[in-house]
Amino acid sequence: MVLVCKTGGAGDDERWKSELRRLMPDLEIRDWPDTGDPADVEFVLLFASAPGLFDGMTGLRAVLSAGAGVDGFVGDLPEGVPAARLVDPWMQTAMAAWVVHAVLHFSRNMPAYAAQQARGVWRERFEEHFEPRRVGILGCGEIGRRTGRALADLGFRVAGWTRTPRDLGELENLHGAAGLNALLDASEFLVCLLPLTPETDGLLDAGRLARLPEGAFFVNASRGRIVVQKDLLAALDSGRLGGAWLDVADPEPLPPGDPLWRHPGVWITPHVAGVTNPVTGAALVAENIRRARAGEPLTDPVDRNRGY
Ligand code: NAP
Ligand code: GLV
């Protein structure tokens, strides 16, 4: 039983391999590109594809993602081979914590207090918000729901935008084009947790950002390309947006000269909001390997037509 490993930084490679070997002692792991005879390969574990990666893999049973997002390889999936996302509660909690931190940073005036501290100023800023503040989550799937619940517990009024209508429990659900406009119009904090697909690529352009309430904050923890970066910068420069916290950028790494680095309203982390945990991840991957070998459907299947 041969697995090709190309996790590319989505979790420490050595840890992935040691955990997979511990769970499946009969698994032979080959590091891409040293795949040997591709006809031996039954499984590929990866985050992003490469030209010719799947060539000659005539015995491929399943493609397993080392991350939640599959935009790095979904376009290259061989016909007829099932693929699965990594849907890991550990990662969902990490993502929720990162987003909560970013939203609270803005909602509790931390940028202003940091500036005051730099000048040795002790001055209360009364936060005159006696109504729940409104958060809109673009993409309310596994991570969006976990994040939305965490924010609702902290007193925010949360709406989640999805492609199809969903019962999100205590969170309001909006969907489709009309739902997007309604969500943008109301969101003091806009959180992006959408997958990158042909439909979401460039979704947040100048027109859509302009719908947000004056001074709204933007938090992106999904993929940089979903927002048109020059339009984001213009919205920040004009003061239309009050600030942004970005865990993702286009391209990554964000080039050293990019104006976002030095923008006073922008905070940046280097794609670390929900780093893959190879220990919890390997258990999920092992279960899908077992399923594929038993001819059972995979958990958390990728729909190649939707792109996520
Ligand atoms: P998921 O469970 O598949 O949820 C995706 C959500 O987006 C679903 O609610 C889906 O709607 C919605 N959606 C997709 N296309 C849409 C469209 N065109 N219009 C409106 N809604 C749309 O994915 P997840 O596990 O929550 O992960 C989300 C993303 O987070 C990943 O794809 C990845 O890019 C990102 N991520 C980033 C990090 C990081 O470290 N920064 C870590 C992990 C994940 P339906 O419910 O109707 O299907
Ligand atoms: C990270 O970005 C992931 O998609 O898991």
Coordinates of C-alpha atoms and ligand atoms in Angstrom, one line a residue:
M1 CA 0.0 0.0 0.0
V2 CA 1.8 3.1 -1.2
L3 CA 1.0 6.8 -0.4
V4 CA 2.8 9.7 -2.0
C5 CA 3.3 12.6 0.5
K6 CA 3.3 16.2 -0.7
T7 CA 2.0 18.2 2.2
G8 CA 4.1 21.2 1.4
G9 CA 4.1 22.9 4.8
A10 CA 0.5 22.0 5.7
G11 CA 1.7 20.3 8.9
D12 CA 5.2 19.1 9.6
D13 CA 6.1 16.4 7.0
E14 CA 8.1 14.2 9.4
R15 CA 5.2 14.3 11.9
W16 CA 2.7 13.4 9.3
K17 CA 4.8 10.4 8.2
S18 CA 5.5 9.1 11.7
E19 CA 1.8 9.4 12.7
L20 CA 0.6 7.7 9.5
R21 CA 3.2 4.9 10.0
R22 CA 2.1 4.4 13.6
L23 CA -1.5 4.1 12.6
M24 CA -0.9 2.0 9.4
P25 CA 2.4 0.0 9.8
D26 CA 1.9 -1.5 6.3
L27 CA 1.8 1.9 4.6
E28 CA 4.8 2.7 2.4
I29 CA 5.2 6.4 2.2
R30 CA 7.1 8.0 -0.7
D31 CA 8.1 11.7 -0.8
W32 CA 7.1 13.5 -3.9
P33 CA 8.8 13.8 -6.4
D34 CA 10.6 10.5 -5.7
T35 CA 7.4 8.5 -6.3
G36 CA 9.1 5.4 -7.9
D37 CA 6.7 3.6 -10.2
P38 CA 3.5 5.8 -10.3
A39 CA 1.4 2.7 -11.0
D40 CA 2.1 1.5 -7.4
V41 CA 0.6 4.6 -5.9
E42 CA -2.9 4.1 -4.2
F43 CA -3.1 7.4 -2.2
V44 CA -1.8 10.9 -2.5
L45 CA -1.7 13.2 0.5
L46 CA -1.2 16.8 -0.6
F47 CA -2.0 20.5 -0.1
A48 CA -1.1 21.8 -3.6
S49 CA -0.6 20.0 -6.9
A50 CA 2.3 20.2 -9.3
P51 CA 2.5 19.7 -13.1
G52 CA 2.3 15.9 -13.9
L53 CA 1.8 14.9 -10.3
F54 CA -0.9 12.4 -11.0
D55 CA 0.7 11.1 -14.3
G56 CA 0.8 7.3 -14.5
M57 CA -1.0 6.8 -11.2
T58 CA -3.3 4.1 -12.7
G59 CA -4.0 2.5 -9.4
L60 CA -5.0 5.6 -7.5
R61 CA -7.8 5.0 -5.0
A62 CA -8.1 8.4 -3.3
V63 CA -6.6 11.9 -3.0
L64 CA -6.5 13.2 0.5
S65 CA -6.1 16.8 1.4
A66 CA -3.6 18.0 4.1
G67 CA -5.7 21.1 4.6
A68 CA -9.3 22.3 4.7
G69 CA -9.0 24.2 1.4
V70 CA -8.6 22.2 -1.8
D71 CA -8.0 25.1 -4.2
G72 CA -4.4 24.0 -4.6
F73 CA -5.3 20.8 -6.4
V74 CA -9.0 20.4 -7.2
G75 CA -8.5 21.5 -10.8
D76 CA -6.0 18.7 -11.4
L77 CA -7.9 15.7 -9.8
P78 CA -7.9 12.7 -12.1
E79 CA -11.4 11.7 -13.4
G80 CA -13.2 9.2 -11.3
V81 CA -10.8 9.3 -8.3
P82 CA -12.5 10.4 -5.0
A83 CA -10.9 13.2 -2.9
A84 CA -11.5 14.3 0.6
R85 CA -11.0 17.5 2.5
L86 CA -9.4 17.7 6.0
V87 CA -12.3 18.5 8.3
D88 CA -10.6 18.6 11.7
P89 CA -12.3 20.0 14.8
W90 CA -8.9 20.9 16.2
M91 CA -8.3 23.2 13.2
Q92 CA -11.8 24.6 13.4
T93 CA -11.2 25.6 17.0
A94 CA -7.8 27.2 16.1
M95 CA -9.4 29.2 13.3
A96 CA -12.3 30.3 15.5
A97 CA -9.8 31.5 18.1
W98 CA -7.8 33.5 15.6
V99 CA -10.9 35.2 14.1
V100 CA -12.3 36.0 17.6
H101 CA -8.9 37.6 18.4
A102 CA -9.0 39.7 15.3
V103 CA -12.6 40.8 15.8
L104 CA -12.0 41.7 19.4
H105 CA -8.9 43.6 18.5
F106 CA -11.0 46.0 16.5
S107 CA -14.3 45.9 18.6
R108 CA -12.4 46.6 21.8
N109 CA -10.4 49.5 20.3
M110 CA -7.0 47.8 20.7
P111 CA -5.3 49.8 17.9
A112 CA -6.2 53.0 19.6
Y113 CA -5.0 51.8 23.0
A114 CA -1.7 50.6 21.5
A115 CA -1.2 54.1 20.0
Q116 CA -2.0 55.6 23.4
Q117 CA 0.4 53.2 25.2
A118 CA 3.2 54.3 22.8
R119 CA 2.6 57.9 24.1
G120 CA 2.1 56.9 27.7
V121 CA -1.5 58.1 27.6
W122 CA -4.1 56.6 30.1
R123 CA -7.5 57.5 28.7
E124 CA -10.7 55.5 28.6
R125 CA -12.4 55.3 25.3
F126 CA -16.0 54.7 26.1
E127 CA -17.2 52.0 23.8
E128 CA -20.8 53.2 23.3
H129 CA -22.2 50.0 21.9
F130 CA -25.2 48.9 23.9
E131 CA -26.7 46.8 21.1
P132 CA -25.1 43.6 19.9
R133 CA -22.5 44.4 17.2
R134 CA -23.0 42.7 13.9
V135 CA -20.6 40.2 12.3
G136 CA -21.1 38.8 8.8
I137 CA -19.3 35.6 8.0
L138 CA -18.8 34.9 4.3
G139 CA -18.7 31.1 4.0
C140 CA -20.5 29.5 7.0
G141 CA -19.4 25.9 6.6
E142 CA -17.4 23.8 9.1
I143 CA -15.1 26.6 10.2
G144 CA -17.6 29.5 9.7
R145 CA -20.1 27.8 12.0
R146 CA -17.6 27.1 14.7
T147 CA -16.4 30.7 14.5
G148 CA -19.9 32.1 14.4
R149 CA -20.9 30.2 17.6
A150 CA -17.8 31.5 19.4
L151 CA -18.6 35.1 18.4
A152 CA -22.3 34.7 19.3
D153 CA -21.3 33.5 22.8
L154 CA -19.3 36.7 23.2
G155 CA -22.5 38.8 22.5
F156 CA -22.1 39.5 18.7
R157 CA -25.1 39.2 16.4
V158 CA -23.8 36.9 13.7
A159 CA -25.1 36.2 10.2
G160 CA -23.5 33.6 7.9
W161 CA -23.6 33.6 4.1
T162 CA -23.7 30.3 2.3
R163 CA -24.2 29.1 -1.3
T164 CA -27.3 27.1 -0.4
P165 CA -29.8 27.7 2.3
R166 CA -28.6 26.3 5.7
D167 CA -30.0 25.9 9.2
L168 CA -27.3 27.6 11.2
G169 CA -29.1 27.4 14.5
E170 CA -28.6 30.6 16.5
L171 CA -26.9 32.3 13.6
E172 CA -28.9 34.0 10.9
N173 CA -28.5 32.5 7.4
L174 CA -28.3 34.4 4.2
H175 CA -27.5 32.9 0.8
G176 CA -27.1 33.7 -2.9
A177 CA -26.6 37.1 -4.5
A178 CA -29.4 38.9 -2.6
G179 CA -28.2 37.4 0.7
L180 CA -24.7 38.7 0.0
N181 CA -25.9 42.3 -0.4
A182 CA -28.0 42.1 2.8
L183 CA -25.1 40.7 4.7
L184 CA -22.6 43.3 3.5
D185 CA -25.1 46.2 4.2
A186 CA -25.3 45.1 7.9
S187 CA -21.8 43.9 8.8
E188 CA -19.7 46.1 11.1
F189 CA -17.2 43.2 11.0
L190 CA -16.9 41.2 7.8
V191 CA -15.1 37.8 8.2
C192 CA -14.1 35.8 5.1
L193 CA -14.1 32.0 5.5
L194 CA -15.0 31.1 2.0
P195 CA -13.2 28.5 -0.1
L196 CA -11.4 29.9 -3.2
T197 CA -13.4 28.7 -6.3
P198 CA -14.1 30.3 -9.7
E199 CA -17.3 31.8 -8.1
T200 CA -15.5 33.4 -5.1
D201 CA -12.3 34.5 -6.9
G202 CA -12.3 38.3 -6.7
L203 CA -15.7 38.4 -5.0
L204 CA -14.9 41.3 -2.7
D205 CA -14.3 44.1 -5.1
A206 CA -14.7 47.9 -4.7
G207 CA -18.4 47.8 -5.3
R208 CA -19.0 45.1 -2.6
L209 CA -16.6 46.6 -0.1
A210 CA -18.5 50.0 -0.6
R211 CA -21.7 48.4 0.7
L212 CA -20.2 47.8 4.2
P213 CA -21.2 50.3 6.9
E214 CA -18.8 53.3 7.1
G215 CA -15.7 52.3 9.2
A216 CA -16.4 48.5 9.1
F217 CA -13.6 46.1 9.7
F218 CA -12.5 43.2 7.5
V219 CA -11.0 40.0 8.6
N220 CA -9.7 37.4 6.1
A221 CA -8.6 33.9 7.1
S222 CA -9.5 32.0 4.0
R223 CA -7.7 32.9 0.7
G224 CA -6.2 36.2 -0.4
R225 CA -7.6 36.1 -3.9
I226 CA -11.2 36.4 -2.7
V227 CA -10.7 40.1 -2.1
V228 CA -9.3 42.4 -4.8
Q229 CA -6.3 43.6 -2.9
K230 CA -6.0 47.0 -4.6
D231 CA -9.7 47.7 -3.9
L232 CA -9.1 46.7 -0.2
L233 CA -6.2 49.1 0.0
A234 CA -8.3 51.9 -1.6
A235 CA -11.1 51.3 0.9
L236 CA -8.7 51.4 3.8
D237 CA -7.0 54.5 2.5
S238 CA -10.2 56.4 2.1
G239 CA -11.3 55.5 5.7
R240 CA -14.3 53.7 4.3
L241 CA -12.9 50.6 6.1
G242 CA -11.7 51.1 9.7
G243 CA -9.1 48.3 9.5
A244 CA -8.3 44.9 8.3
W245 CA -6.7 41.8 9.8
L246 CA -5.3 39.5 7.1
D247 CA -4.0 36.0 7.6
V248 CA -3.9 35.4 3.8
A249 CA -2.7 37.5 0.9
D250 CA -2.3 37.4 -2.9
P251 CA 0.4 36.3 -3.5
E252 CA 1.9 34.5 -0.5
P253 CA 4.3 35.5 0.8
L254 CA 3.1 39.1 0.5
P255 CA 6.0 40.9 -1.3
P256 CA 8.1 43.1 1.0
G257 CA 7.2 46.3 -0.8
D258 CA 3.5 45.8 -0.7
P259 CA 1.8 48.8 0.9
L260 CA -0.4 46.6 3.0
W261 CA 2.6 45.8 5.2
R262 CA 3.0 49.3 6.4
H263 CA -0.7 50.4 6.4
P264 CA -1.6 51.8 9.8
G265 CA -5.0 50.1 9.7
V266 CA -3.7 46.6 8.7
W267 CA -2.5 43.7 10.8
I268 CA -0.9 40.7 9.1
T269 CA -0.2 37.1 10.1
P270 CA 1.5 34.7 7.7
H271 CA -1.2 32.1 7.0
V272 CA -1.2 30.7 10.5
A273 CA -4.8 31.0 11.6
G274 CA -5.5 27.3 11.4
V275 CA -2.3 25.4 10.8
T276 CA -2.8 21.7 10.1
N277 CA -2.2 19.4 13.0
P278 CA -0.6 16.2 11.6
V279 CA -1.5 14.2 14.8
T280 CA -5.3 14.8 14.6
G281 CA -5.0 15.0 10.8
A282 CA -3.4 11.6 10.4
A283 CA -6.2 9.8 12.2
L284 CA -8.7 11.4 9.8
V285 CA -6.6 10.5 6.7
A286 CA -6.1 6.9 8.0
E287 CA -9.9 6.5 8.3
N288 CA -10.3 7.6 4.7
I289 CA -7.6 5.2 3.6
R290 CA -9.4 2.4 5.4
R291 CA -12.7 3.5 3.7
A292 CA -11.2 3.7 0.2
R293 CA -9.7 0.2 0.6
A294 CA -13.0 -1.2 1.8
G295 CA -14.8 0.4 -1.1
E296 CA -16.8 2.7 1.3
P297 CA -17.5 6.4 0.5
L298 CA -14.9 8.9 1.9
T299 CA -15.8 11.3 4.7
D300 CA -15.8 15.0 3.8
P301 CA -15.7 14.4 0.0
V302 CA -14.6 17.1 -2.4
D303 CA -17.1 18.1 -5.0
R304 CA -14.9 18.9 -8.0
N305 CA -17.8 20.7 -9.8
R306 CA -18.4 23.1 -6.9
G307 CA -14.6 23.4 -6.4
Y308 CA -14.7 22.7 -2.7
Ligands
NAP1 P1 -16.6 24.3 4.1 O1 -17.0 23.5 5.3 O2 -16.6 23.6 2.8 O3 -17.5 25.6 4.1 C1 -17.5 26.5 3.0 C2 -18.6 27.4 3.1 O4 -18.5 28.4 2.0 C3 -20.0 26.8 3.0 O5 -20.9 27.4 3.9 C4 -20.4 27.1 1.5 O6 -21.8 27.1 1.3 C5 -19.8 28.5 1.4 N1 -19.6 28.8 0.0 C6 -18.8 28.2 -1.0 N2 -19.0 28.8 -2.2 C7 -19.9 29.8 -2.0 C8 -20.4 30.8 -2.9 N3 -20.1 30.8 -4.2 N4 -21.3 31.6 -2.3 C9 -21.7 31.6 -1.0 N5 -21.2 30.7 -0.2 C10 -20.3 29.8 -0.6 O7 -15.1 24.8 4.3 P2 -14.3 25.1 5.7 O8 -13.8 23.8 6.2 O9 -15.2 25.9 6.6 O10 -13.1 25.9 5.2 C11 -13.2 27.2 4.6 C12 -11.9 27.7 4.0 O11 -11.1 28.2 5.1 C13 -11.1 26.7 3.3 O12 -11.5 26.5 2.0 C14 -9.7 27.4 3.3 O13 -9.6 28.3 2.2 C15 -9.8 28.3 4.6 N6 -8.8 27.9 5.6 C16 -7.8 28.7 6.0 C17 -6.9 28.4 7.0 C18 -5.8 29.3 7.4 O14 -4.9 28.9 8.1 N7 -5.9 30.6 7.1 C19 -7.0 27.1 7.6 C20 -8.1 26.3 7.2 C21 -9.0 26.7 6.2 P3 -22.7 25.8 1.4 O15 -22.8 25.6 2.9 O16 -24.0 26.2 0.8 O17 -22.0 24.7 0.8
GLV2 C1 -5.1 26.1 5.1 O1 -5.1 27.2 4.6 C2 -6.1 25.1 4.9 O2 -6.8 25.2 3.9 O3 -6.1 24.1 5.6

